[in-house]
CSV table of C-alpha atoms in Angstrom, one decimal:
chain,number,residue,atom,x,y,z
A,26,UNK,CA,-26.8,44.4,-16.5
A,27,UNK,CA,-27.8,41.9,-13.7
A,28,UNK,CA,-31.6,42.3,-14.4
A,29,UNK,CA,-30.9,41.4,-18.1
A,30,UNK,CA,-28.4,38.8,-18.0
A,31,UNK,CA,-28.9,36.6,-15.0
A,32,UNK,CA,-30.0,33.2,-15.7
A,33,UNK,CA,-33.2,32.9,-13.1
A,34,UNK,CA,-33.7,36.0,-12.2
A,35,UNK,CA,-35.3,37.9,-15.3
A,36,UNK,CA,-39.1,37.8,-14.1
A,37,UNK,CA,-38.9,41.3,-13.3
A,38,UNK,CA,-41.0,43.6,-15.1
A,39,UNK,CA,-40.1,46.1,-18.0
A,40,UNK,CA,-41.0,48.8,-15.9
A,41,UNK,CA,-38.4,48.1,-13.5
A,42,UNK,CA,-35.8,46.9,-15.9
A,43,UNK,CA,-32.9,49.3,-16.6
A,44,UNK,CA,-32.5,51.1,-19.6
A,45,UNK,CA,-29.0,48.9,-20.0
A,46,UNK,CA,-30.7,46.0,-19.2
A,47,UNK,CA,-33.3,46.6,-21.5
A,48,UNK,CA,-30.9,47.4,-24.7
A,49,UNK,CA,-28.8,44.3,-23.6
A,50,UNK,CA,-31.8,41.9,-24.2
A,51,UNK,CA,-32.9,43.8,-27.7
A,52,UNK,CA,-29.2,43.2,-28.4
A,53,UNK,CA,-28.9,39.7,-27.3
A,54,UNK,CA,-32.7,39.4,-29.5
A,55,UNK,CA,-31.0,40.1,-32.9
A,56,UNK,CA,-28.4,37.8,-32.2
A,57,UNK,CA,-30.5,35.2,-31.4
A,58,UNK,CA,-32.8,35.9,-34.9
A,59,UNK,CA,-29.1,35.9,-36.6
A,60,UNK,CA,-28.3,32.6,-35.7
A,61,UNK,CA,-32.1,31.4,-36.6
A,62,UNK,CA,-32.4,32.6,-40.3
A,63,UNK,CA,-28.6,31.7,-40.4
A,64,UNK,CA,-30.0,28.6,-39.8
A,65,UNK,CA,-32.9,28.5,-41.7
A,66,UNK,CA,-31.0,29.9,-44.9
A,67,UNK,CA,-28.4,27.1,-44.9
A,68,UNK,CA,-31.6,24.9,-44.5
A,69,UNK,CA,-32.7,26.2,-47.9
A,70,UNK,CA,-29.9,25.8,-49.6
A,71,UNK,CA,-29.4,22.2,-48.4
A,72,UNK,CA,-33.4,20.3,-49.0
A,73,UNK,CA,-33.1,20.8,-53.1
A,74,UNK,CA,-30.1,18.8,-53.4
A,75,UNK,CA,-30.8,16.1,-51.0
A,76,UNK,CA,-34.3,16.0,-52.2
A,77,UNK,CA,-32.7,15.3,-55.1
A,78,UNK,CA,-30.2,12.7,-54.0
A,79,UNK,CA,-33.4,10.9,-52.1
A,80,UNK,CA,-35.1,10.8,-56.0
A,81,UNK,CA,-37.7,13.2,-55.4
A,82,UNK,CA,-39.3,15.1,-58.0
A,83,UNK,CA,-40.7,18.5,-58.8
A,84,UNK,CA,-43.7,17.9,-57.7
A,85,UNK,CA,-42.8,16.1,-54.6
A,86,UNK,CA,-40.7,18.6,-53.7
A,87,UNK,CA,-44.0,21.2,-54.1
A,88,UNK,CA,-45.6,18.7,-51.6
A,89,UNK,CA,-42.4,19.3,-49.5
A,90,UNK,CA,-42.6,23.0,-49.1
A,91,UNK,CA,-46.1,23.2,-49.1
A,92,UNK,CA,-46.6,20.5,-46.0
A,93,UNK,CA,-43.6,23.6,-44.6
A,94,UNK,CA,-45.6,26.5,-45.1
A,95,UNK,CA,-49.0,25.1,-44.1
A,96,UNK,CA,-47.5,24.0,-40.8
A,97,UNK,CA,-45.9,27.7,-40.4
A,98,UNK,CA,-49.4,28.7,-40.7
A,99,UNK,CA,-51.2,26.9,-38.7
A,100,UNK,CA,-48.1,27.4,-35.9
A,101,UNK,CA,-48.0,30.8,-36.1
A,102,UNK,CA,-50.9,32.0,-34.4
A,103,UNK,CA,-50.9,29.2,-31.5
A,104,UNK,CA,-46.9,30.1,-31.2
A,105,UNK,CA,-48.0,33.8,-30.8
A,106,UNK,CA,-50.4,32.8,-27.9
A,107,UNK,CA,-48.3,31.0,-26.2
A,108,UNK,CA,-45.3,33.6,-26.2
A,109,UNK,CA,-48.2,35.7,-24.8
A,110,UNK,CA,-48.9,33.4,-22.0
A,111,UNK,CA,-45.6,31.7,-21.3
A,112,UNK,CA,-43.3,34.5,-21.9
A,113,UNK,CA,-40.4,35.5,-23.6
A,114,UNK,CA,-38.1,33.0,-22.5
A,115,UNK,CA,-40.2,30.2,-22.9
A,116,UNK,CA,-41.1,30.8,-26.5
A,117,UNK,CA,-37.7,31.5,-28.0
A,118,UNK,CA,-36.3,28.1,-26.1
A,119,UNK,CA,-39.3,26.4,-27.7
A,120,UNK,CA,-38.7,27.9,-31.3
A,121,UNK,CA,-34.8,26.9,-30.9
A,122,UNK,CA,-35.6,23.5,-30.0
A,123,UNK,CA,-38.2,22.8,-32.6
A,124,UNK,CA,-35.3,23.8,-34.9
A,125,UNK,CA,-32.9,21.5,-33.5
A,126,UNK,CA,-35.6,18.6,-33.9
A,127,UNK,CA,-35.8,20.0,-37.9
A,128,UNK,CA,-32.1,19.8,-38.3
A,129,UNK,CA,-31.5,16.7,-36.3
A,130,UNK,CA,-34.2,15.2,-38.4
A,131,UNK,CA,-32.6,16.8,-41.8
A,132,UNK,CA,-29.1,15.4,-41.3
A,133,UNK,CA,-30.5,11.8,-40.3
A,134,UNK,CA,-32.4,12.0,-43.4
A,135,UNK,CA,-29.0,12.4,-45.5
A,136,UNK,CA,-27.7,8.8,-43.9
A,137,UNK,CA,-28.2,6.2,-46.6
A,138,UNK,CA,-28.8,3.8,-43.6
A,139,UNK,CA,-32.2,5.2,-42.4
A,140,UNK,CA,-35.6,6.1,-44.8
A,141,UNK,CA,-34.4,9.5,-46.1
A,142,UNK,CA,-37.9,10.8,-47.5
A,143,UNK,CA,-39.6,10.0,-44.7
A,144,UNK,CA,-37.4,11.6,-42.6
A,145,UNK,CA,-37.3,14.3,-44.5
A,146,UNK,CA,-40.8,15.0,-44.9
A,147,UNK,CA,-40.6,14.2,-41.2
A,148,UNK,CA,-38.3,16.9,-40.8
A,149,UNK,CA,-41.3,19.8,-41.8
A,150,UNK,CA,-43.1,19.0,-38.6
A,151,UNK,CA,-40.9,20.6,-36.1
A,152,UNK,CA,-41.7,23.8,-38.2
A,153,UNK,CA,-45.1,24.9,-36.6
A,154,UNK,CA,-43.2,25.4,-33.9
A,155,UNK,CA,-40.3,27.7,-35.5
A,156,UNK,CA,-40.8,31.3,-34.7
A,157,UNK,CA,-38.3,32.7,-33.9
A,158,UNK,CA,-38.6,36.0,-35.7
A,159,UNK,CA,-42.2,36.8,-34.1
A,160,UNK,CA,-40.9,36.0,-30.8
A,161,UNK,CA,-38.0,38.2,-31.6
A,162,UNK,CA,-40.6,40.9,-32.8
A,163,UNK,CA,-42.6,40.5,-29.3
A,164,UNK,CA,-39.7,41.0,-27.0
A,165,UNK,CA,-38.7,44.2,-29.4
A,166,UNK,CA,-41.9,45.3,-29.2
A,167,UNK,CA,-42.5,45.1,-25.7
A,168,UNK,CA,-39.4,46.8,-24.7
A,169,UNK,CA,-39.0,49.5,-27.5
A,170,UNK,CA,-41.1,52.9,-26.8
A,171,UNK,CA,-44.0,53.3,-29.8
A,172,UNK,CA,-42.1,56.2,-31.1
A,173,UNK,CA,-39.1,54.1,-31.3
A,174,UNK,CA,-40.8,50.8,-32.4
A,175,UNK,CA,-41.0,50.8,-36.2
A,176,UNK,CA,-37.0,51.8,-36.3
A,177,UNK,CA,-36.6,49.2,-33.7
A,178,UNK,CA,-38.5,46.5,-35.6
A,179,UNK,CA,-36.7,47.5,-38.7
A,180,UNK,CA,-32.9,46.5,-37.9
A,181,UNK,CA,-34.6,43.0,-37.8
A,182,UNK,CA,-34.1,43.8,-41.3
A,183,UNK,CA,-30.3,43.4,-40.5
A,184,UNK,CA,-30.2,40.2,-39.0
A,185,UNK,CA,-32.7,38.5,-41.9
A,186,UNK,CA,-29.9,40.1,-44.0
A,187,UNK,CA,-27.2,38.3,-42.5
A,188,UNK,CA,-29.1,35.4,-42.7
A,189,UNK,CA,-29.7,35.7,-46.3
A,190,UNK,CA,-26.1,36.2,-47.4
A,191,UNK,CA,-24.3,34.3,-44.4
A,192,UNK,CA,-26.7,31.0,-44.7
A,193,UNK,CA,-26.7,30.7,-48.3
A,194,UNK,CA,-23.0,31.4,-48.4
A,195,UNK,CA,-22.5,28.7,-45.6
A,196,UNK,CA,-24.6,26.2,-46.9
A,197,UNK,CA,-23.7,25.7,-50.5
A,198,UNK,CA,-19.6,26.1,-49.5
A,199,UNK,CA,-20.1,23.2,-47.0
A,200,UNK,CA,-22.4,21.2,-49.2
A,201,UNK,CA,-19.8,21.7,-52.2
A,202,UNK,CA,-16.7,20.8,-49.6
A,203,UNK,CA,-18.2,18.3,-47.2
A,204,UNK,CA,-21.8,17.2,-48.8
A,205,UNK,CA,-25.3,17.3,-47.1
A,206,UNK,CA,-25.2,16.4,-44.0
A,207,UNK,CA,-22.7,19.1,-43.1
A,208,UNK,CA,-24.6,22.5,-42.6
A,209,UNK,CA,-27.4,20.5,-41.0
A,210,UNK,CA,-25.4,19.3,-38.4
A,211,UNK,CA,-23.5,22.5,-38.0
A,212,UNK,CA,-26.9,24.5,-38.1
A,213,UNK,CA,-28.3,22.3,-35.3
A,214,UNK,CA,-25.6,22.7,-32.9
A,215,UNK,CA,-25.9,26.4,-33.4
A,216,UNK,CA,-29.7,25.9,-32.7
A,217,UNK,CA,-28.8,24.7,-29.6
A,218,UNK,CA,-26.6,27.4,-28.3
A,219,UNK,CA,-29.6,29.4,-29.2
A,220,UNK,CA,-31.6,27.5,-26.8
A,221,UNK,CA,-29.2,27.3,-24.1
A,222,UNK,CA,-28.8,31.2,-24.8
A,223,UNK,CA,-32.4,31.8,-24.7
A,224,UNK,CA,-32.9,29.8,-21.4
A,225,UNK,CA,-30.3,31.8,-19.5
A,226,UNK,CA,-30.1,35.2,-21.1
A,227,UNK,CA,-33.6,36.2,-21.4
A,228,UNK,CA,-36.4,37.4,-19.2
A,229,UNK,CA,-39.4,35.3,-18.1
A,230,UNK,CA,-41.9,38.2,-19.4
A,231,UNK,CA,-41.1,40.9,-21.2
A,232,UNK,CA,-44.2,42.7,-20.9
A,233,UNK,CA,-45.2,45.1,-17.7
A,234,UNK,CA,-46.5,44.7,-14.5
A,235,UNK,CA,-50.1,45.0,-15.8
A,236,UNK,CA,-49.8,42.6,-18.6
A,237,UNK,CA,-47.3,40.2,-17.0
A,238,UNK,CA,-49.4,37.2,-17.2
A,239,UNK,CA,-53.3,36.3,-18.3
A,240,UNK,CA,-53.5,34.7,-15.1
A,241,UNK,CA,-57.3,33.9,-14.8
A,242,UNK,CA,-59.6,34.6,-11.8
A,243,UNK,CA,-59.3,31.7,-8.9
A,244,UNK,CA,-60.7,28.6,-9.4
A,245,UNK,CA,-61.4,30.0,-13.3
A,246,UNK,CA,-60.4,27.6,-15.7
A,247,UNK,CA,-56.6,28.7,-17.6
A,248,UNK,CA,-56.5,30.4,-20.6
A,249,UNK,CA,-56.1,27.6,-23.8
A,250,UNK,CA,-53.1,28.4,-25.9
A,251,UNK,CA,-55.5,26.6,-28.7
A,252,UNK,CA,-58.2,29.1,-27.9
A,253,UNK,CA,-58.6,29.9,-31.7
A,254,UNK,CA,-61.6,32.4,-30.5
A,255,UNK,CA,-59.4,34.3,-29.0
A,256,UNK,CA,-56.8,34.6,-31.5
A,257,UNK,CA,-59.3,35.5,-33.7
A,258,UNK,CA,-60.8,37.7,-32.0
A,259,UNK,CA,-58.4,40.1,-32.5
A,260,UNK,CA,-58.9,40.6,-35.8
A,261,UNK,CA,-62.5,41.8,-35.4
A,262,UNK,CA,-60.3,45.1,-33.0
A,263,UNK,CA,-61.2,48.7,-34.3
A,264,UNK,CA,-59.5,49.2,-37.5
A,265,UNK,CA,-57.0,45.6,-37.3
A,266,UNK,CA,-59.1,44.3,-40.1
A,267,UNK,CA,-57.8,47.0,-42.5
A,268,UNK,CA,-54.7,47.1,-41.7
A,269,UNK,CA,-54.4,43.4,-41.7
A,270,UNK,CA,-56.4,43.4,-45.2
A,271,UNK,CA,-53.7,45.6,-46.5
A,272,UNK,CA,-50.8,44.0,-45.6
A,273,UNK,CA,-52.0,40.8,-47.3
A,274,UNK,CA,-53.2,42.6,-50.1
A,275,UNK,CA,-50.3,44.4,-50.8
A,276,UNK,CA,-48.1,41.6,-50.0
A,277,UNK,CA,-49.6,38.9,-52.4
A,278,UNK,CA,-48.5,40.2,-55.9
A,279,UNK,CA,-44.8,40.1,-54.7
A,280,UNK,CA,-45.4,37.1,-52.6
A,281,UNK,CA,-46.6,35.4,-55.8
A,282,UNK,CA,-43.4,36.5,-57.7
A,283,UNK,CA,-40.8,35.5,-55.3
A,284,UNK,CA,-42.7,32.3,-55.3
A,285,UNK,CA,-41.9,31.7,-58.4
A,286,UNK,CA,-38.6,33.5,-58.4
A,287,UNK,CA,-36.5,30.1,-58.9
A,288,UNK,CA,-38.1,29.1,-61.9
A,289,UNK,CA,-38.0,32.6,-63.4
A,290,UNK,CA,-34.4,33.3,-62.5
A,291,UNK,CA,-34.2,29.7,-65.0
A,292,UNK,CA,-36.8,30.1,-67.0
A,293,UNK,CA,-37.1,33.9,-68.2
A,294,UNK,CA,-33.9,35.2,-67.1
A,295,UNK,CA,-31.4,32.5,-68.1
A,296,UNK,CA,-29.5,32.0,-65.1
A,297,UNK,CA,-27.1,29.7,-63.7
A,298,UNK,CA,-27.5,28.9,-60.1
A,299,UNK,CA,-24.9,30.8,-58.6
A,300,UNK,CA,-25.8,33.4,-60.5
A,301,UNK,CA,-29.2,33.3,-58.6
A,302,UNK,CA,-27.1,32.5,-55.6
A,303,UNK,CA,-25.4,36.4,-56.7
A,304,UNK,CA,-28.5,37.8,-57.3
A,305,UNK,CA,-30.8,36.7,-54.0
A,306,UNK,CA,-27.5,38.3,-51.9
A,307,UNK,CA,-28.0,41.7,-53.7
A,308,UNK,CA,-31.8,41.3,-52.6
A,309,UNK,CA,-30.3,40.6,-49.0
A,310,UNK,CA,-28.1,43.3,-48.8
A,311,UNK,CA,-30.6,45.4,-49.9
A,312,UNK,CA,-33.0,44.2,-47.5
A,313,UNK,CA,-30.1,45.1,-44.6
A,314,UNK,CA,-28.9,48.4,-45.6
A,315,UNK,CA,-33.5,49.4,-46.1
A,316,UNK,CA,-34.8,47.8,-42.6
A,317,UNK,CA,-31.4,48.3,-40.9
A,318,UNK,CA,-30.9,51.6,-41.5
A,319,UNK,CA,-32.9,53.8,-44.1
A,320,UNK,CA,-36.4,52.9,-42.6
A,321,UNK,CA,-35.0,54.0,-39.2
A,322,UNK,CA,-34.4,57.4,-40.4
A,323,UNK,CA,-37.4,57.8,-42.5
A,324,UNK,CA,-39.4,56.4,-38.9
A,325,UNK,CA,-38.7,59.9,-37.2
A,326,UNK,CA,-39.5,62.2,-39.8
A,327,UNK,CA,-42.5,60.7,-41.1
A,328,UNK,CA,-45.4,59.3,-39.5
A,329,UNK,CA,-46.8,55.7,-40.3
A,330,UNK,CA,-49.4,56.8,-42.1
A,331,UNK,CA,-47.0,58.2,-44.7
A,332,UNK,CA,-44.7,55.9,-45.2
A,333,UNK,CA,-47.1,53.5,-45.9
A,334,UNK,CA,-48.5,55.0,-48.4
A,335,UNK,CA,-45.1,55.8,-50.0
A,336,UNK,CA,-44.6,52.1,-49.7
A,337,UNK,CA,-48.3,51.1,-52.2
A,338,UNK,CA,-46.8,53.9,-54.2
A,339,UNK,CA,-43.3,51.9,-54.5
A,340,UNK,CA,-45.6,48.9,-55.2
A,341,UNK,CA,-47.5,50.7,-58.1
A,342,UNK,CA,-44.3,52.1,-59.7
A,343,UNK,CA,-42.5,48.7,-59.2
A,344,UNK,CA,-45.1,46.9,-61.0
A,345,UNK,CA,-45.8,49.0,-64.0
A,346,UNK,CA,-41.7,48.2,-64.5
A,347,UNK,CA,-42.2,45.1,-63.8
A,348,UNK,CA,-45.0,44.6,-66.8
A,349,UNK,CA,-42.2,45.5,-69.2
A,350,UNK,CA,-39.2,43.6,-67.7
A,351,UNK,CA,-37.3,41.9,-70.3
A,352,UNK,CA,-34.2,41.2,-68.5
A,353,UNK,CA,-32.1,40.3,-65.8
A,354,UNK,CA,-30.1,43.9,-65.7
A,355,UNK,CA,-33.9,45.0,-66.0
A,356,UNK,CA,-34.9,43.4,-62.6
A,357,UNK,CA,-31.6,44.7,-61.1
A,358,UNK,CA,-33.0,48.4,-61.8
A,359,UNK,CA,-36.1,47.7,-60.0
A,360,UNK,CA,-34.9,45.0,-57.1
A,361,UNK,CA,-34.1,48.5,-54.7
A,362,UNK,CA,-37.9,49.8,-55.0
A,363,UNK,CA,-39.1,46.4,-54.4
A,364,UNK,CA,-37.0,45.7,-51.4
A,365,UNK,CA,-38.4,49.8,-50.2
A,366,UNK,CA,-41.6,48.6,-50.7
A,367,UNK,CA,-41.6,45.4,-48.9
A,368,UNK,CA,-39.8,46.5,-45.9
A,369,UNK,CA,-41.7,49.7,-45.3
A,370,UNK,CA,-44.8,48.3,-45.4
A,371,UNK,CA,-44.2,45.2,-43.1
A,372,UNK,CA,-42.4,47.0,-40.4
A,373,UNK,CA,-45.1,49.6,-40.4
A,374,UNK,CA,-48.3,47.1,-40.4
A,375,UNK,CA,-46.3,45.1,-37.9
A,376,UNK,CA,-45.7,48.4,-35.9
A,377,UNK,CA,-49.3,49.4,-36.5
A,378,UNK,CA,-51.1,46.3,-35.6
A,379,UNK,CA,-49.2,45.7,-32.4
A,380,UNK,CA,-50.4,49.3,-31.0
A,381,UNK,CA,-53.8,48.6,-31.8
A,382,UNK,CA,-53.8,45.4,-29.1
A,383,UNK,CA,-53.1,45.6,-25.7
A,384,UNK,CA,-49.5,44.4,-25.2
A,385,UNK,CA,-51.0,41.5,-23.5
A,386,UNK,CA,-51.5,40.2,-27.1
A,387,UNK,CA,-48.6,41.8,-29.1
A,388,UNK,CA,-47.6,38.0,-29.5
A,389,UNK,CA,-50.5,36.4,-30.9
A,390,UNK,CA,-51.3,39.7,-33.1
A,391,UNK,CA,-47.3,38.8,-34.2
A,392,UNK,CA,-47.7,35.3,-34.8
A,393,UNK,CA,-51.0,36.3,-36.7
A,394,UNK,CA,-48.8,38.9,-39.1
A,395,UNK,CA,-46.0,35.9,-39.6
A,396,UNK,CA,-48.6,33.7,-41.0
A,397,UNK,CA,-48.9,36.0,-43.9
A,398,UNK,CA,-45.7,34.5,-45.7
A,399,UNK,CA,-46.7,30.9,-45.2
A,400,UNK,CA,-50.0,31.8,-46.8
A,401,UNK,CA,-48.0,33.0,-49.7
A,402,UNK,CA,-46.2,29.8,-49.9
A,403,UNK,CA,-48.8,27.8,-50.0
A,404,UNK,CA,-51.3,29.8,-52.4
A,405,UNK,CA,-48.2,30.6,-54.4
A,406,UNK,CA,-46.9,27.3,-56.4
A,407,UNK,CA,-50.6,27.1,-57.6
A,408,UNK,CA,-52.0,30.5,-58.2
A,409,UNK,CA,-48.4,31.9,-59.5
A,410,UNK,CA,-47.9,28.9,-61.7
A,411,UNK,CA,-50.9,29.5,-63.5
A,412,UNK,CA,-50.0,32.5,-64.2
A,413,UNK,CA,-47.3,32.3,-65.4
A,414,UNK,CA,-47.6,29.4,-67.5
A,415,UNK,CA,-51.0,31.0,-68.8
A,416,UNK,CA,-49.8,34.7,-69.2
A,417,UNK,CA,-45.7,34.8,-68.6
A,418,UNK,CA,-43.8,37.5,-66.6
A,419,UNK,CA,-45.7,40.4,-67.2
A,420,UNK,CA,-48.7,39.5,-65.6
A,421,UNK,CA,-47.1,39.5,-62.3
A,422,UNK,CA,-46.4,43.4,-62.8
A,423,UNK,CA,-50.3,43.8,-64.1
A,424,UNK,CA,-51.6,42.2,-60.9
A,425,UNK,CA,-49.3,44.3,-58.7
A,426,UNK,CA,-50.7,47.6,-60.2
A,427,UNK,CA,-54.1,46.7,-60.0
A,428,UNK,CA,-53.9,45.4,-56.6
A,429,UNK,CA,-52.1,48.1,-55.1
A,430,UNK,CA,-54.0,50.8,-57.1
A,431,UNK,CA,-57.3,49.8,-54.6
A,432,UNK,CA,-55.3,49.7,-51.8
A,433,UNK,CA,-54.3,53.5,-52.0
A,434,UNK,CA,-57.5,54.4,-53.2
A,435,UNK,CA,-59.0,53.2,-49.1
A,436,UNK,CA,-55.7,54.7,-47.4
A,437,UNK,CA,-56.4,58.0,-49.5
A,438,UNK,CA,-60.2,57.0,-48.6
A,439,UNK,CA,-60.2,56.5,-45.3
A,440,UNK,CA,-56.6,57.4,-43.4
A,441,UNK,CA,-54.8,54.5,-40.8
A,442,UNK,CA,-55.3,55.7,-36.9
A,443,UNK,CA,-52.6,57.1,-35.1
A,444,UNK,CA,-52.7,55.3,-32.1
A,445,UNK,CA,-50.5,55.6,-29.0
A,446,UNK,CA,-49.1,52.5,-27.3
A,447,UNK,CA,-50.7,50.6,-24.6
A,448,UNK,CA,-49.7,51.2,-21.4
A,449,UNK,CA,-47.5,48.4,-19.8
């Protein structure tokens, strides 16, 4: 395990890393994204009350969460560049200390002797800089065979799970007991083991021998990590533009939803907010026991190609049940084909898309994928509020269907590549 584990050591290559020392760093890589959306959940369930207490209103609080998931946007793709160029261990320790700055920032923000909304809007900044999961997905993906990579990427599944049910757990019980500034401080001190951890534990590079480094000729100039070109040139790769079109295509109906989830969990389906509490946990369970351990199997006895479509035809199906939802029970029924749907198809793009780069730019092509969320979040508010408040419920399920109905029609038109890995 010395290869994996020592704490300045670790530039050796994957080739030459053991297959012990290899499985300890994926290990010690889903702890690490544990503690992170941990983190990042008790986060969530903390900025609603205290923008509260601070006076804010709705639409402040809009402002709030769009200023976060414009910033994730914009981060991700630099982030993904720079775990490219700098390595493994570099981007992890930056993505843990960028959180510490957020949380740092969020419990000073709770101290009635300091500015509170400026801090807290302060507090957003930091977050072009947290990406943990894509550097996660990077190391995984760099040390994983390509037969083995979409199981692989998959029990990531388990770790956004636990943050899900462990985060919100943790953070409204330590609001409730010991108010606000409580899970922030507690989240930032586990942020910082995860940068002390990520410092020490893991390897320089995780990619081979022949992709170590984008080390330019001498006397060339460096490689930018703002070299926008670049990252956008890999969307113009054979066949990336598809498979990137349909992840965001079939990803934006639900995205819109989930969006809008608080309001229609008060709204349309009555409830209290533990009860939403209750009802986000069954999602994350869900989401555990689907990328944790059903996609896994399904990953070595089908190939991409079909799973992905299985996952627009979950889309399509959950949709048309979605148009006649009435209740919450009703939701219940169709929360497991959503959660099937979801997973499969962004394990499998994300599986997809990084074999159709060289693995020198599996972490910009990652960073690239993770900004397909933030888009959602910041489209959402405004797209999926008029919607609903212009058509109600329903429409969410009519858009699904009619988006996901074209998307199988160009899979059934023109099948996904199979492509084999690069070599490392």
């Amino acid at each position: 395990m010395q290869g994996a584990w020592a704490p300045r050591d670790q530039g050796q290559s994957p080739g030459r890393m053991s297959a012990l020392g290899r499985s300890s760093v994926i290990l010690l890589t889903y702890v690490l994204a544990a503690i992170e959306l941990t983190c990042l959940f008790m986060q969530f369930s903390v900025v609603p009350y205290l923008s509260r207490k601070l006076g804010l209103d709705s639409i402040a609080f809009g402002y709030l969460q769009t200023t976060f998931g414009v910033l994730q946007l914009l981060g991700g793709p630099v982030f993904g560049r720079f775990a490219d160029q700098r390595g493994a261990r570099a981007a992890l320790t930056l993505s843990f200390l960028a959180a510490l700055a957020l949380y740092l920032l969020l419990a000073a923000a709770s101290s009635p002797a300091l500015p509170g909304v400026y801090l807290l809007f302060a507090s957003r900044l930091p977050g072009a800089l947290m990406h943990t999961l894509p550097a996660a997905q990077m190391v995984i993906t760099d040390l994983s065979a390509p037969e083995e990579r979409p199981a692989a990427l998959g029990r990531l599944g388990l770790c956004f799970g636990v943050g899900v049910i462990l985060g919100s757990l943790l953070g409204g019980t330590l609001v409730s007991a010991y108010g606000i500034q409580c899970p922030a401080i507690l989240a930032a001190l586990a942020t910082l083991l995860g940068a002390i951890l990520s410092f020490t534990c893991i390897p320089a590079s995780t990619k081979g021998t022949k992709t170590d480094t984008q080390t330019p000729p001498p006397g060339g100039p460096r490689a930018s990590v703002f070299d926008l070109k670049a990252i956008a040139s890999l969307l113009r790769l054979p066949d990336v533009p598809r498979i990137f079109l349909v992840k965001v295509a079939s990803n934006f109906p639900t995205g819109l939803f989930m969006v809008m989830f608080s309001i229609i969990s008060m709204d349309f389906f009555q409830l209290e907010a533990a009860q939403a509490g209750y009802l986000m946990s069954f999602f994350g369970l869900l989401q555990m026991v689907t990328q944790g351990l059903v996609i896994g199997q399904l990953s070595s006895h089908f190939s991409e190609e079909a799973l992905l479509r299985a996952s627009v035809l979950a889309f399509i199906a959950v949709g048309l049940a979605m148009a006649w939802m009435s209740s919450v029970f009703h939701f219940c029924l169709l929360v497991p084909g959503l959660v099937f749907s979801l997973c499969t198809l962004n394990v499998v793009t994300d599986s997809m898309l990084t074999k159709a780069v060289s693995a020198s730019d599996t972490g910009a092509m990652l960073g690239l994928c993770a900004s397909v969320q933030p888009l959602l979040r910041t489209l959402g508010p405004t797209v999926g509020g008029f919607l609903y408040r212009s058509f109600g419920v329903p429409v969410f399920g009519h858009v699904q269907v009619a988006i996901n109905v074209l998307v199988l029609l160009v899979l059934w038109r023109k099948p996904m590549p199979q492509r084999k890995d690069k070599v490392r």
